[in-house]
């Protein structure tokens, strides 16, 4: 579907480039434009990785929860709906927070959950 998110972000950066070409801009305005362009670039990189991250993380969370006795309904969204995948991810993480509060420190289960959480933080593109 056109325009894609990437197309729109690219268009926004082009518009900002046009504004930045104005010789009458103050130093502060130029700095703000540079920061906004940097932010749009970061969003573009994050956006491309977000859906694959959620799909993989949701599958990992489902396996983890199932191993710890939490029944997880098979409500995984299909297609390219990032918002639905993010909502599902939040639901699964809420289940995990209930599990972790009932897992004793020093157990294999606690270690496994901690490793998952550290890995998630390191790979989250958002």
PDB file of C-alpha atoms in Angstrom:
ATOM      1  CA  UNK A   1       0.000   0.000   0.000  1.00  0.00           C
ATOM      2  CA  UNK A   2       1.370   3.413  -0.935  1.00  0.00           C
ATOM      3  CA  UNK A   3       2.554   5.533   0.614  1.00  0.00           C
ATOM      4  CA  UNK A   4       4.265   3.194   3.045  1.00  0.00           C
ATOM      5  CA  UNK A   5       5.493   4.314   6.452  1.00  0.00           C
ATOM      6  CA  UNK A   6       8.989   4.442   4.981  1.00  0.00           C
ATOM      7  CA  UNK A   7       7.734   6.612   2.101  1.00  0.00           C
ATOM      8  CA  UNK A   8       6.069   9.006   4.535  1.00  0.00           C
ATOM      9  CA  UNK A   9       9.159   9.260   6.732  1.00  0.00           C
ATOM     10  CA  UNK A  10      11.314   9.895   3.679  1.00  0.00           C
ATOM     11  CA  UNK A  11       8.883  12.603   2.531  1.00  0.00           C
ATOM     12  CA  UNK A  12       8.990  14.243   5.962  1.00  0.00           C
ATOM     13  CA  UNK A  13      12.804  14.260   5.864  1.00  0.00           C
ATOM     14  CA  UNK A  14      12.731  15.872   2.384  1.00  0.00           C
ATOM     15  CA  UNK A  15      10.378  18.591   3.666  1.00  0.00           C
ATOM     16  CA  UNK A  16      12.700  19.249   6.583  1.00  0.00           C
ATOM     17  CA  UNK A  17      15.649  19.449   4.187  1.00  0.00           C
ATOM     18  CA  UNK A  18      13.769  22.172   2.272  1.00  0.00           C
ATOM     19  CA  UNK A  19      13.144  24.103   5.493  1.00  0.00           C
ATOM     20  CA  UNK A  20      16.777  23.668   6.552  1.00  0.00           C
ATOM     21  CA  UNK A  21      17.891  25.313   3.285  1.00  0.00           C
ATOM     22  CA  UNK A  22      16.378  28.608   4.480  1.00  0.00           C
ATOM     23  CA  UNK A  23      19.362  30.871   5.178  1.00  0.00           C
ATOM     24  CA  UNK A  24      17.311  32.931   7.618  1.00  0.00           C
ATOM     25  CA  UNK A  25      16.947  30.190  10.217  1.00  0.00           C
ATOM     26  CA  UNK A  26      18.423  30.771  13.630  1.00  0.00           C
ATOM     27  CA  UNK A  27      21.115  28.495  15.046  1.00  0.00           C
ATOM     28  CA  UNK A  28      18.566  27.028  17.467  1.00  0.00           C
ATOM     29  CA  UNK A  29      16.111  26.318  14.645  1.00  0.00           C
ATOM     30  CA  UNK A  30      18.833  24.581  12.622  1.00  0.00           C
ATOM     31  CA  UNK A  31      19.754  22.486  15.652  1.00  0.00           C
ATOM     32  CA  UNK A  32      16.106  21.549  16.167  1.00  0.00           C
ATOM     33  CA  UNK A  33      15.779  20.535  12.511  1.00  0.00           C
ATOM     34  CA  UNK A  34      18.904  18.382  12.787  1.00  0.00           C
ATOM     35  CA  UNK A  35      17.462  16.658  15.843  1.00  0.00           C
ATOM     36  CA  UNK A  36      14.100  16.061  14.156  1.00  0.00           C
ATOM     37  CA  UNK A  37      15.803  14.601  11.061  1.00  0.00           C
ATOM     38  CA  UNK A  38      17.895  12.334  13.302  1.00  0.00           C
ATOM     39  CA  UNK A  39      14.734  11.236  15.112  1.00  0.00           C
ATOM     40  CA  UNK A  40      12.934  10.456  11.842  1.00  0.00           C
ATOM     41  CA  UNK A  41      15.907   8.387  10.695  1.00  0.00           C
ATOM     42  CA  UNK A  42      15.849   6.428  13.966  1.00  0.00           C
ATOM     43  CA  UNK A  43      12.097   5.872  13.656  1.00  0.00           C
ATOM     44  CA  UNK A  44      12.621   4.569  10.118  1.00  0.00           C
ATOM     45  CA  UNK A  45      15.194   2.041  11.321  1.00  0.00           C
ATOM     46  CA  UNK A  46      13.059   1.011  14.306  1.00  0.00           C
ATOM     47  CA  UNK A  47       9.872   0.731  12.311  1.00  0.00           C
ATOM     48  CA  UNK A  48      11.310  -1.812   9.881  1.00  0.00           C
ATOM     49  CA  UNK A  49      12.403  -4.081  12.745  1.00  0.00           C
ATOM     50  CA  UNK A  50       9.365  -3.682  14.990  1.00  0.00           C
ATOM     51  CA  UNK A  51       6.930  -6.244  13.555  1.00  0.00           C
ATOM     52  CA  UNK A  52       9.519  -9.034  13.234  1.00  0.00           C
ATOM     53  CA  UNK A  53      10.620  -8.287  16.804  1.00  0.00           C
ATOM     54  CA  UNK A  54       7.062  -8.561  18.163  1.00  0.00           C
ATOM     55  CA  UNK A  55       6.318 -11.749  16.212  1.00  0.00           C
ATOM     56  CA  UNK A  56       9.472 -13.431  17.533  1.00  0.00           C
ATOM     57  CA  UNK A  57       9.047 -12.069  21.065  1.00  0.00           C
ATOM     58  CA  UNK A  58       5.415 -13.164  21.214  1.00  0.00           C
ATOM     59  CA  UNK A  59       6.409 -16.685  20.175  1.00  0.00           C
ATOM     60  CA  UNK A  60       9.198 -16.750  22.779  1.00  0.00           C
ATOM     61  CA  UNK A  61       6.880 -15.447  25.488  1.00  0.00           C
ATOM     62  CA  UNK A  62       4.213 -17.995  24.592  1.00  0.00           C
ATOM     63  CA  UNK A  63       6.722 -20.855  24.901  1.00  0.00           C
ATOM     64  CA  UNK A  64       8.066 -19.458  28.181  1.00  0.00           C
ATOM     65  CA  UNK A  65       4.615 -19.017  29.698  1.00  0.00           C
ATOM     66  CA  UNK A  66       3.476 -22.447  28.558  1.00  0.00           C
ATOM     67  CA  UNK A  67       6.554 -24.057  30.154  1.00  0.00           C
ATOM     68  CA  UNK A  68       5.593 -22.375  33.421  1.00  0.00           C
ATOM     69  CA  UNK A  69       2.016 -23.614  33.354  1.00  0.00           C
ATOM     70  CA  UNK A  70       0.263 -20.501  32.076  1.00  0.00           C
ATOM     71  CA  UNK A  71      -2.424 -21.336  29.523  1.00  0.00           C
ATOM     72  CA  UNK A  72      -1.966 -18.941  26.620  1.00  0.00           C
ATOM     73  CA  UNK A  73      -4.855 -18.602  24.167  1.00  0.00           C
ATOM     74  CA  UNK A  74      -3.809 -18.808  20.538  1.00  0.00           C
ATOM     75  CA  UNK A  75      -4.745 -15.207  19.744  1.00  0.00           C
ATOM     76  CA  UNK A  76      -1.592 -14.288  17.870  1.00  0.00           C
ATOM     77  CA  UNK A  77      -2.439 -11.643  15.264  1.00  0.00           C
ATOM     78  CA  UNK A  78      -1.692 -12.461  11.657  1.00  0.00           C
ATOM     79  CA  UNK A  79      -0.661 -10.233   8.818  1.00  0.00           C
ATOM     80  CA  UNK A  80       1.170  -6.963   9.159  1.00  0.00           C
ATOM     81  CA  UNK A  81      -0.669  -5.321  12.047  1.00  0.00           C
ATOM     82  CA  UNK A  82       2.069  -3.853  14.253  1.00  0.00           C
ATOM     83  CA  UNK A  83      -0.452  -2.409  16.714  1.00  0.00           C
ATOM     84  CA  UNK A  84      -2.122  -5.799  17.204  1.00  0.00           C
ATOM     85  CA  UNK A  85       1.261  -7.505  17.656  1.00  0.00           C
ATOM     86  CA  UNK A  86       2.267  -4.840  20.206  1.00  0.00           C
ATOM     87  CA  UNK A  87      -1.017  -5.271  22.093  1.00  0.00           C
ATOM     88  CA  UNK A  88      -0.543  -9.034  22.174  1.00  0.00           C
ATOM     89  CA  UNK A  89       3.027  -8.506  23.413  1.00  0.00           C
ATOM     90  CA  UNK A  90       1.808  -6.307  26.266  1.00  0.00           C
ATOM     91  CA  UNK A  91      -0.768  -8.958  27.242  1.00  0.00           C
ATOM     92  CA  UNK A  92       1.859 -11.711  27.264  1.00  0.00           C
ATOM     93  CA  UNK A  93       4.280  -9.584  29.286  1.00  0.00           C
ATOM     94  CA  UNK A  94       1.496  -8.943  31.817  1.00  0.00           C
ATOM     95  CA  UNK A  95       1.077 -12.717  32.191  1.00  0.00           C
ATOM     96  CA  UNK A  96       4.829 -13.033  32.657  1.00  0.00           C
ATOM     97  CA  UNK A  97       4.814 -10.403  35.398  1.00  0.00           C
ATOM     98  CA  UNK A  98       2.306 -12.543  37.323  1.00  0.00           C
ATOM     99  CA  UNK A  99       4.497 -15.611  36.835  1.00  0.00           C
ATOM    100  CA  UNK A 100       7.689 -13.913  37.959  1.00  0.00           C
ATOM    101  CA  UNK A 101       6.136 -12.655  41.195  1.00  0.00           C
ATOM    102  CA  UNK A 102       5.413 -16.275  42.158  1.00  0.00           C
ATOM    103  CA  UNK A 103       8.814 -17.723  41.195  1.00  0.00           C
ATOM    104  CA  UNK A 104      11.326 -18.101  43.984  1.00  0.00           C
ATOM    105  CA  UNK A 105      14.692 -16.354  43.588  1.00  0.00           C
ATOM    106  CA  UNK A 106      17.580 -18.627  42.675  1.00  0.00           C
ATOM    107  CA  UNK A 107      15.441 -21.156  40.809  1.00  0.00           C
ATOM    108  CA  UNK A 108      15.920 -22.316  37.231  1.00  0.00           C
ATOM    109  CA  UNK A 109      12.614 -20.669  36.321  1.00  0.00           C
ATOM    110  CA  UNK A 110      13.780 -17.301  37.686  1.00  0.00           C
ATOM    111  CA  UNK A 111      17.078 -17.616  35.774  1.00  0.00           C
ATOM    112  CA  UNK A 112      15.248 -18.459  32.545  1.00  0.00           C
ATOM    113  CA  UNK A 113      12.872 -15.514  32.900  1.00  0.00           C
ATOM    114  CA  UNK A 114      15.719 -13.148  33.780  1.00  0.00           C
ATOM    115  CA  UNK A 115      17.704 -14.261  30.731  1.00  0.00           C
ATOM    116  CA  UNK A 116      14.654 -13.713  28.550  1.00  0.00           C
ATOM    117  CA  UNK A 117      14.123 -10.196  29.943  1.00  0.00           C
ATOM    118  CA  UNK A 118      17.774  -9.199  29.467  1.00  0.00           C
ATOM    119  CA  UNK A 119      17.728 -10.523  25.886  1.00  0.00           C
ATOM    120  CA  UNK A 120      14.482  -8.657  25.199  1.00  0.00           C
ATOM    121  CA  UNK A 121      15.900  -5.363  26.435  1.00  0.00           C
ATOM    122  CA  UNK A 122      18.988  -5.818  24.273  1.00  0.00           C
ATOM    123  CA  UNK A 123      17.020  -6.547  21.096  1.00  0.00           C
ATOM    124  CA  UNK A 124      13.936  -4.293  21.407  1.00  0.00           C
ATOM    125  CA  UNK A 125      14.071  -1.905  18.434  1.00  0.00           C
ATOM    126  CA  UNK A 126      11.473   0.535  19.775  1.00  0.00           C
TER     127      UNK A 126
END
